[in-house]
PDB file of C-alpha atoms in Angstrom:
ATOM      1  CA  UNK A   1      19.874   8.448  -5.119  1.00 30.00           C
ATOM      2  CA  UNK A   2      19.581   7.301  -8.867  1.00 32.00           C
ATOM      3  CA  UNK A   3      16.308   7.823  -9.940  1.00 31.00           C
ATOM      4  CA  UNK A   4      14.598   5.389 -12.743  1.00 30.00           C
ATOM      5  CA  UNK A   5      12.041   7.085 -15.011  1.00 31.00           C
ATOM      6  CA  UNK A   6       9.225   5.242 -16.021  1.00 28.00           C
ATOM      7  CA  UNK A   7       9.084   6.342 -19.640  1.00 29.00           C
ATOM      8  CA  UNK A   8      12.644   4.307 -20.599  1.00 31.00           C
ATOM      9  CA  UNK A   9      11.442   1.320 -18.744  1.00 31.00           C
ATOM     10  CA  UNK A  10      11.432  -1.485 -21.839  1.00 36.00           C
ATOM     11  CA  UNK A  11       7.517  -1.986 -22.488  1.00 38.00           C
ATOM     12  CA  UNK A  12       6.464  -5.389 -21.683  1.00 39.00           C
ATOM     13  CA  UNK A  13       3.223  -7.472 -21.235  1.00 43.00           C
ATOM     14  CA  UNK A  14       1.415  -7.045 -17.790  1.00 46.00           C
ATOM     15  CA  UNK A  15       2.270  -9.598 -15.154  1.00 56.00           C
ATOM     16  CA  UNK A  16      -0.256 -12.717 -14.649  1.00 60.00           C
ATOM     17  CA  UNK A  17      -2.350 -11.811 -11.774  1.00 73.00           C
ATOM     18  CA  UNK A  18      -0.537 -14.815 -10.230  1.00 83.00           C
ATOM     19  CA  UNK A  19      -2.548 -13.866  -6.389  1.00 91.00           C
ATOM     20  CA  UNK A  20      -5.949 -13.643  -8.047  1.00 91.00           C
ATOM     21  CA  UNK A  21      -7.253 -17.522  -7.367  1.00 93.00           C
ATOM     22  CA  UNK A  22      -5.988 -17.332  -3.638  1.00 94.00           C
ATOM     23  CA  UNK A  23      -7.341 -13.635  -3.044  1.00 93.00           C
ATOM     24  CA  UNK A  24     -10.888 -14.848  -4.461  1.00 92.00           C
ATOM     25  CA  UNK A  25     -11.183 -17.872  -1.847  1.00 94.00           C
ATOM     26  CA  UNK A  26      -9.919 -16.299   0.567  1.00 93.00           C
ATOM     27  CA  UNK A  27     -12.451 -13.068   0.185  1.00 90.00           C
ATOM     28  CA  UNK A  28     -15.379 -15.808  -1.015  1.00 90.00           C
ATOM     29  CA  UNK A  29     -14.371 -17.539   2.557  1.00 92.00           C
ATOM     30  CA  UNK A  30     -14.859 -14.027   4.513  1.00 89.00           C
ATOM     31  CA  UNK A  31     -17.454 -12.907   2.751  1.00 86.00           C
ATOM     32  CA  UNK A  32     -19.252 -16.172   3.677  1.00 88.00           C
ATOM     33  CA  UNK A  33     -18.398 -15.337   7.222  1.00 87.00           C
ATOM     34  CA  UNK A  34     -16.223 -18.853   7.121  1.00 93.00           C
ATOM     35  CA  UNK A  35     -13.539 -17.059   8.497  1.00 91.00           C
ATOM     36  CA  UNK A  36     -13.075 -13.428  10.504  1.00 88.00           C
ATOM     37  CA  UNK A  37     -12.374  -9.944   9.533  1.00 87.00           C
ATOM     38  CA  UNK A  38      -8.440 -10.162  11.157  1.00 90.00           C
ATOM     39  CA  UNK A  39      -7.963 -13.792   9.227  1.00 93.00           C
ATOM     40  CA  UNK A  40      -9.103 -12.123   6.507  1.00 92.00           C
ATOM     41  CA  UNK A  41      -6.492  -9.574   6.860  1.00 93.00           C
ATOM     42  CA  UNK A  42      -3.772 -11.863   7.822  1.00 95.00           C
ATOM     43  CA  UNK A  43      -4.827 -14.046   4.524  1.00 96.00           C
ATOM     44  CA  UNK A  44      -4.072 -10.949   2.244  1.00 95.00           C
ATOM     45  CA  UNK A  45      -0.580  -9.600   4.191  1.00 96.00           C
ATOM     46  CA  UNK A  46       0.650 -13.242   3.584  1.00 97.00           C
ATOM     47  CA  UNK A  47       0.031 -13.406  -0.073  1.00 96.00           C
ATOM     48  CA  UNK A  48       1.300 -10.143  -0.111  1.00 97.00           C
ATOM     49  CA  UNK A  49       4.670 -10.958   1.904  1.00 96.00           C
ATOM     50  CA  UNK A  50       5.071 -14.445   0.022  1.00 95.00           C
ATOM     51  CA  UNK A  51       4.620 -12.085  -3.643  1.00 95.00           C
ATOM     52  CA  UNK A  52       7.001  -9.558  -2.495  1.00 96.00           C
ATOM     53  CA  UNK A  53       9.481 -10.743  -0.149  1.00 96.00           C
ATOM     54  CA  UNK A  54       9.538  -8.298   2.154  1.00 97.00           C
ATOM     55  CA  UNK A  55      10.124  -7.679   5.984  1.00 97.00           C
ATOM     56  CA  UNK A  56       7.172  -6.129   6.698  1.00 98.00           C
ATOM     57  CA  UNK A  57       3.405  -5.853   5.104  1.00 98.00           C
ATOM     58  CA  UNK A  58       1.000  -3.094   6.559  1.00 97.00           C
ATOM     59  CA  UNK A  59      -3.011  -2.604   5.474  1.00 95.00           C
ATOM     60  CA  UNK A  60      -3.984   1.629   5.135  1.00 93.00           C
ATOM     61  CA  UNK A  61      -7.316   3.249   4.679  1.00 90.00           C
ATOM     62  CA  UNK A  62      -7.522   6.869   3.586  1.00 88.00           C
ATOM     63  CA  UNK A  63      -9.685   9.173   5.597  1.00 84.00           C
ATOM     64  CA  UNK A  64     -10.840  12.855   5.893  1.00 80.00           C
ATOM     65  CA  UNK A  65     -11.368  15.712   3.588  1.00 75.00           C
ATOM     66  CA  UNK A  66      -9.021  16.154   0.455  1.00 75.00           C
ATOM     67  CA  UNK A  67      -5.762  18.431   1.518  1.00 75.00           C
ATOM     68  CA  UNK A  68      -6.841  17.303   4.993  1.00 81.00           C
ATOM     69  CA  UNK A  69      -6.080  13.355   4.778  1.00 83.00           C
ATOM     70  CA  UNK A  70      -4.946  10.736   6.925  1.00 88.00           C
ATOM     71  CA  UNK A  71      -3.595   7.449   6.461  1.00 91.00           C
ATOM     72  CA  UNK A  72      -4.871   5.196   9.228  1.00 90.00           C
ATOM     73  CA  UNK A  73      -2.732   1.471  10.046  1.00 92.00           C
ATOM     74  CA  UNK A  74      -4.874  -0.700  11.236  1.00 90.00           C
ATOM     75  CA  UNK A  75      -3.272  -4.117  10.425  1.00 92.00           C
ATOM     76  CA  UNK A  76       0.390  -5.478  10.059  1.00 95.00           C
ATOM     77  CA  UNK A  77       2.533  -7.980  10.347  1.00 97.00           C
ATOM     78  CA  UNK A  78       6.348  -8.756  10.088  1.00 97.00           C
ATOM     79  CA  UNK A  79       8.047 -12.085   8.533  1.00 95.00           C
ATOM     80  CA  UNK A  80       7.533 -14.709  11.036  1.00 92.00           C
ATOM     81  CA  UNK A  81       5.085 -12.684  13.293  1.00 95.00           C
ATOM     82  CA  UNK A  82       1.899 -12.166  14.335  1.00 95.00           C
ATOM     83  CA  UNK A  83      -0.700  -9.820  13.165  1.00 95.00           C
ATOM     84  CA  UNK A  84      -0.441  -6.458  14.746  1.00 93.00           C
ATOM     85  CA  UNK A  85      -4.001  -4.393  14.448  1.00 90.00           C
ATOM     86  CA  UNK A  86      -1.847  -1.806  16.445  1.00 87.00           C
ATOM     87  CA  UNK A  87      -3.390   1.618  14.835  1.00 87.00           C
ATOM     88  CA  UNK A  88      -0.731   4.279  13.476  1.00 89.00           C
ATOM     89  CA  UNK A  89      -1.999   7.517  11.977  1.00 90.00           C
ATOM     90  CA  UNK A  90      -0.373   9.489   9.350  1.00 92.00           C
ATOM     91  CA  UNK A  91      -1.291  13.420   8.641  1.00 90.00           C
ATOM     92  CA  UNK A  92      -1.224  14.766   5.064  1.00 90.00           C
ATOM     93  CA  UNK A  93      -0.813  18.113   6.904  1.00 88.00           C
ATOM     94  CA  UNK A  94       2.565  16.854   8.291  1.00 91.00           C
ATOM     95  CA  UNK A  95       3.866  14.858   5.102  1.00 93.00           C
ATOM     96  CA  UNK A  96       2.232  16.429   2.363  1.00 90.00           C
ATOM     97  CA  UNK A  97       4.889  15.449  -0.156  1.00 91.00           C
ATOM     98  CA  UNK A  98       4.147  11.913   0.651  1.00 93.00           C
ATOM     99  CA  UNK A  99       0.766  12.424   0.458  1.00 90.00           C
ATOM    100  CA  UNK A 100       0.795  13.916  -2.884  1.00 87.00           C
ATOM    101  CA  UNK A 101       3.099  11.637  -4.952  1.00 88.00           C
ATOM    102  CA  UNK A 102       1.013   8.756  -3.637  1.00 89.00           C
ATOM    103  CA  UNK A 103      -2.427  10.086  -4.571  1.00 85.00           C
ATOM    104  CA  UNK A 104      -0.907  11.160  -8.022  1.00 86.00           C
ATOM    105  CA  UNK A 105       1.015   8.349  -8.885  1.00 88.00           C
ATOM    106  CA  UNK A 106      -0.845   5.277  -7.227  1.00 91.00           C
ATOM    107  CA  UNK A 107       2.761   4.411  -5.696  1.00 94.00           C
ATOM    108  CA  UNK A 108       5.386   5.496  -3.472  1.00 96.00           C
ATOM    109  CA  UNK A 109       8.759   3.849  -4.125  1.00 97.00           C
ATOM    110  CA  UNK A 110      11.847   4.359  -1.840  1.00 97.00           C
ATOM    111  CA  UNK A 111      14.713   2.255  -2.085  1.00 98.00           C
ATOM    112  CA  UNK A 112      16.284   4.141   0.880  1.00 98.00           C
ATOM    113  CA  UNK A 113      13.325   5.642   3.524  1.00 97.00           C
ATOM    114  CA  UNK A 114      16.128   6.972   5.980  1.00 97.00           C
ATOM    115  CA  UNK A 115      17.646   9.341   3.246  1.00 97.00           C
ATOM    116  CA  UNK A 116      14.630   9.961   0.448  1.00 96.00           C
ATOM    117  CA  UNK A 117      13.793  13.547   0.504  1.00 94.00           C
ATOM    118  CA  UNK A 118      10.143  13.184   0.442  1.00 93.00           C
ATOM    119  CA  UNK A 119      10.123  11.227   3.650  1.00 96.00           C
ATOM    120  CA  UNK A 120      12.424  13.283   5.882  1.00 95.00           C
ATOM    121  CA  UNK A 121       9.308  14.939   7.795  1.00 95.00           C
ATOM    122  CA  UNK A 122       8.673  11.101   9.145  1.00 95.00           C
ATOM    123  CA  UNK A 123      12.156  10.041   9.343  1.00 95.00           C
ATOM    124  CA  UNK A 124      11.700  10.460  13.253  1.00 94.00           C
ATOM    125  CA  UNK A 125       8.112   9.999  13.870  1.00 92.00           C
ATOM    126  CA  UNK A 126       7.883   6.429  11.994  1.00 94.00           C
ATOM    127  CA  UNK A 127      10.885   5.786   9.673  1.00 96.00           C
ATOM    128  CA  UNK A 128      13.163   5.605  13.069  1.00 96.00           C
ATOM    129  CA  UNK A 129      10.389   4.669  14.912  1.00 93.00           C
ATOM    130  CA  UNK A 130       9.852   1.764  13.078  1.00 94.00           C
ATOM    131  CA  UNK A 131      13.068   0.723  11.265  1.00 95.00           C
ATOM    132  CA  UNK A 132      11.633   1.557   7.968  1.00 97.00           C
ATOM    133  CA  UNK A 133      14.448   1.547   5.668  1.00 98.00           C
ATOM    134  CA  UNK A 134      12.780   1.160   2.219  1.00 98.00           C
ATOM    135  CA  UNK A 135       9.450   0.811   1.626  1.00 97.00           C
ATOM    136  CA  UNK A 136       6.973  -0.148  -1.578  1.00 98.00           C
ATOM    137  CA  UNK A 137       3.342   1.519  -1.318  1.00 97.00           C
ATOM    138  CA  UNK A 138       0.393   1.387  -3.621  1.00 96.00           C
ATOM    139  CA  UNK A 139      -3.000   2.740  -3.221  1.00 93.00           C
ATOM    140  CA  UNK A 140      -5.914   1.784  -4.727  1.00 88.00           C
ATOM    141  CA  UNK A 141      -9.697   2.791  -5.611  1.00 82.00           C
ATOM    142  CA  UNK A 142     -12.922   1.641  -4.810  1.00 77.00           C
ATOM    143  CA  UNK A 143     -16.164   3.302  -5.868  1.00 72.00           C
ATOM    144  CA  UNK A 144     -14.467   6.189  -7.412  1.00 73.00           C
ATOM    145  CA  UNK A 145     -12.756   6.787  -4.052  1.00 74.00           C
ATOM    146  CA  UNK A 146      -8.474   6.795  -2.883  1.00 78.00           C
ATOM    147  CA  UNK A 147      -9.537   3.922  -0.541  1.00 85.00           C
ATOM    148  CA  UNK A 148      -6.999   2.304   0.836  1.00 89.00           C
ATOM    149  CA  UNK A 149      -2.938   1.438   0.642  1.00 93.00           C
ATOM    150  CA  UNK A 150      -0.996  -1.686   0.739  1.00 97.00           C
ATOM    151  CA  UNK A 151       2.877  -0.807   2.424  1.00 98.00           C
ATOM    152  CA  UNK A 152       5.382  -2.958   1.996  1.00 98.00           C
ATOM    153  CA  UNK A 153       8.927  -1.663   3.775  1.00 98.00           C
ATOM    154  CA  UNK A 154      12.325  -3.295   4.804  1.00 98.00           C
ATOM    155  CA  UNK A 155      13.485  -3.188   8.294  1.00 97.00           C
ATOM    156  CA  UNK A 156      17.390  -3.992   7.652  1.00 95.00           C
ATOM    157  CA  UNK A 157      18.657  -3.011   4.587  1.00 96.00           C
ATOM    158  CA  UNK A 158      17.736  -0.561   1.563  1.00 97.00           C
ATOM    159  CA  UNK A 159      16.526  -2.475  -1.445  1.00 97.00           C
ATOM    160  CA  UNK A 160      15.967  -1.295  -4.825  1.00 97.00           C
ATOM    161  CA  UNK A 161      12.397  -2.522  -5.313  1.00 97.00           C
ATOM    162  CA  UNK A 162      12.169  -4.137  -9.356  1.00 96.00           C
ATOM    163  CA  UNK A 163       9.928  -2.738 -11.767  1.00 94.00           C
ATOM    164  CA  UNK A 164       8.834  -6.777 -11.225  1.00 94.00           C
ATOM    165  CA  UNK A 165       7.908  -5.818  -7.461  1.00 95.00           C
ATOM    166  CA  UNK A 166       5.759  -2.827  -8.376  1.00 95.00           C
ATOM    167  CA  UNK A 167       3.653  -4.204 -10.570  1.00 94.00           C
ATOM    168  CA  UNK A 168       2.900  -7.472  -8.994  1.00 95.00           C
ATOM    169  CA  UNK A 169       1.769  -4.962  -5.757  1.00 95.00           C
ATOM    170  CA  UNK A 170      -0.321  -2.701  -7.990  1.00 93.00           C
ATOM    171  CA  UNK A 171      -2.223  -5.821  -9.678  1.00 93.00           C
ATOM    172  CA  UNK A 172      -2.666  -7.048  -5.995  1.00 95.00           C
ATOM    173  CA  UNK A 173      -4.438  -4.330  -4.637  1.00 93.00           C
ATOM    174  CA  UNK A 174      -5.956  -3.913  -8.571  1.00 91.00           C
ATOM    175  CA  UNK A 175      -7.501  -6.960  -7.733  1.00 92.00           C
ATOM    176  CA  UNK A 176      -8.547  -6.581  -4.123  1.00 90.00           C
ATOM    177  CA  UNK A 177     -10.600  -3.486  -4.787  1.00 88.00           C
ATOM    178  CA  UNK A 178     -12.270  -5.890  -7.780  1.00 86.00           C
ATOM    179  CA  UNK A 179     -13.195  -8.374  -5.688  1.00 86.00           C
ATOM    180  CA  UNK A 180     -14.426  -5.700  -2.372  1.00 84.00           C
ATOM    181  CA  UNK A 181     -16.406  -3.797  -5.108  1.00 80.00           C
ATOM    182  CA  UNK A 182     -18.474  -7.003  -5.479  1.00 75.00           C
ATOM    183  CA  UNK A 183     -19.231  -7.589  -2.128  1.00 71.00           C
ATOM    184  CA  UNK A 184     -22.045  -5.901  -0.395  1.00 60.00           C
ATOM    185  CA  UNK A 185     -19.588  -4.349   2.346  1.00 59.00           C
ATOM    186  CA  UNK A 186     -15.983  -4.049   1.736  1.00 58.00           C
ATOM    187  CA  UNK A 187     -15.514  -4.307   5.787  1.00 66.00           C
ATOM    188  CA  UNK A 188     -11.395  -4.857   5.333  1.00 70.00           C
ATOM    189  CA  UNK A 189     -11.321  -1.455   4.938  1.00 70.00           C
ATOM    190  CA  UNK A 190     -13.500   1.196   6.498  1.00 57.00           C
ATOM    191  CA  UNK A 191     -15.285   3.462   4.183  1.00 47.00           C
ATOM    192  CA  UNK A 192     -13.293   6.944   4.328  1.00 44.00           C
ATOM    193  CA  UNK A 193     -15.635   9.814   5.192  1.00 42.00           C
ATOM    194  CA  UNK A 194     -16.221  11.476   1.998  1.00 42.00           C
ATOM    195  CA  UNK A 195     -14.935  10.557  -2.221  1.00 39.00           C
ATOM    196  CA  UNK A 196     -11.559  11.981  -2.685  1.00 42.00           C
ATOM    197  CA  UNK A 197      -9.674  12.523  -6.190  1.00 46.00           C
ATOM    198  CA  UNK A 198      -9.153  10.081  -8.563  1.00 47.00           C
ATOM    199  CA  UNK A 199      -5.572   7.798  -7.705  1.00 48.00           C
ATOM    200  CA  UNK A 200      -3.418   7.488 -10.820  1.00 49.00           C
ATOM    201  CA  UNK A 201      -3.945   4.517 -12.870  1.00 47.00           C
ATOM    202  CA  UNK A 202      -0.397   4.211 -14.058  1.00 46.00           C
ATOM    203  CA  UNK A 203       2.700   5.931 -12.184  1.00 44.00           C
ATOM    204  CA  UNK A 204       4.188   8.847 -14.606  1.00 41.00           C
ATOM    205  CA  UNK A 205       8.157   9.594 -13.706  1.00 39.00           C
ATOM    206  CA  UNK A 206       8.241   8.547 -10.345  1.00 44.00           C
ATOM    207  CA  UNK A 207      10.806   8.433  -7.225  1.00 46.00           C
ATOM    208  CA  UNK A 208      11.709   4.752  -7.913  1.00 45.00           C
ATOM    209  CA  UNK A 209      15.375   3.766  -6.828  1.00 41.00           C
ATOM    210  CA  UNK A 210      18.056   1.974  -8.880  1.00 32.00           C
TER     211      UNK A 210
END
């Protein structure tokens, strides 16, 4: 797979935060207890989907000890569906590459899941499982803590994801864990159970796709 290194990308000005007005009413609107946690959720997965294009948006939260983490699912939804608080659990101990590049980098880009070396340990468990055939994650902070993770993944086709797609995601979440450290409980995400290591705040040469 051709790989694109972030240090020959042409420099450019950041992206408008083109989500910000809708992510503030909608968290001003939870946060005013106007609406519920899950609408809350669904509220951020759509802006999300409608940014990215995608065929499917998922909501993380990091948890456990650092070399010992999990990434816990607990909200999702696919183009056209319903949202799914199904929970899914993913081990560090079991995909530690994974892990890693996504704590160090603040992304995970894969423009083909099924056949990206880093993701061959879940190619059965979830990739199969869930017809994951490229996928777009970014992680975020929040008090000094890897907090949570926004996925975005195909379910038909591989897709090189545009250096456009990754950083409208990054200022996305950028933004959410703005407007959650304001608030006096950042209940769309559960706390994780202790501060981990500091996520990356720009990607060095990463696994992106061409």
């Amino acid at each position: 797979m051709a790989m694109l290194d972030w240090r020959i990308l042409p420099r450019m000005s950041p992206p408008p935060d083109l989500d910000a007005p809708r992510l503030q009413e909608l968290l001003s609107r939870f946060y005013a207890s106007r609406i519920d946690r899950n609408a809350a959720r669904l509220g951020v997965i759509d802006i999300v989907m409608a940014r990215i294009g995608c065929a499917r948006v998922s909501m993380w939260k990091f948890d456990g000890t650092e070399g010992d983490l999990n990434l816990l699912c607990f909200a999702s939804k696919t183009a056209g569906g319903e949202l799914d608080v199904t929970e899914r659990r993913l081990a560090q101990g079991e995909y530690r590459e994974y892990f890693n590049a996504l704590i160090e980098r603040g992304v995970f880009v894969s423009a083909d899941a099924m056949n990206d070396p880093a993701l061959q340990p879940m190619r059965e468990s979830y990739l199969l499982a869930h017809n994951v055939t490229a996928l777009l994650d970014a992680a975020f902070m929040l008090n000094g803590r890897a907090y949570g993770m926004v996925c975005c993944e195909e379910t038909t086709s591989t897709r090189a994801w545009s250096a456009t797609d990754i950083a409208a995601l990054r200022a996305i979440v950028t933004r959410l864990a703005l407007l959650m450290s304001a608030a006096p409980e950042s209940v769309l995400w559960s706390t994780p159970s202790r501060p981990l290591r500091s996520i990356a705040a720009e990607p060095p040469p990463s696994n992106v796709g061409r």
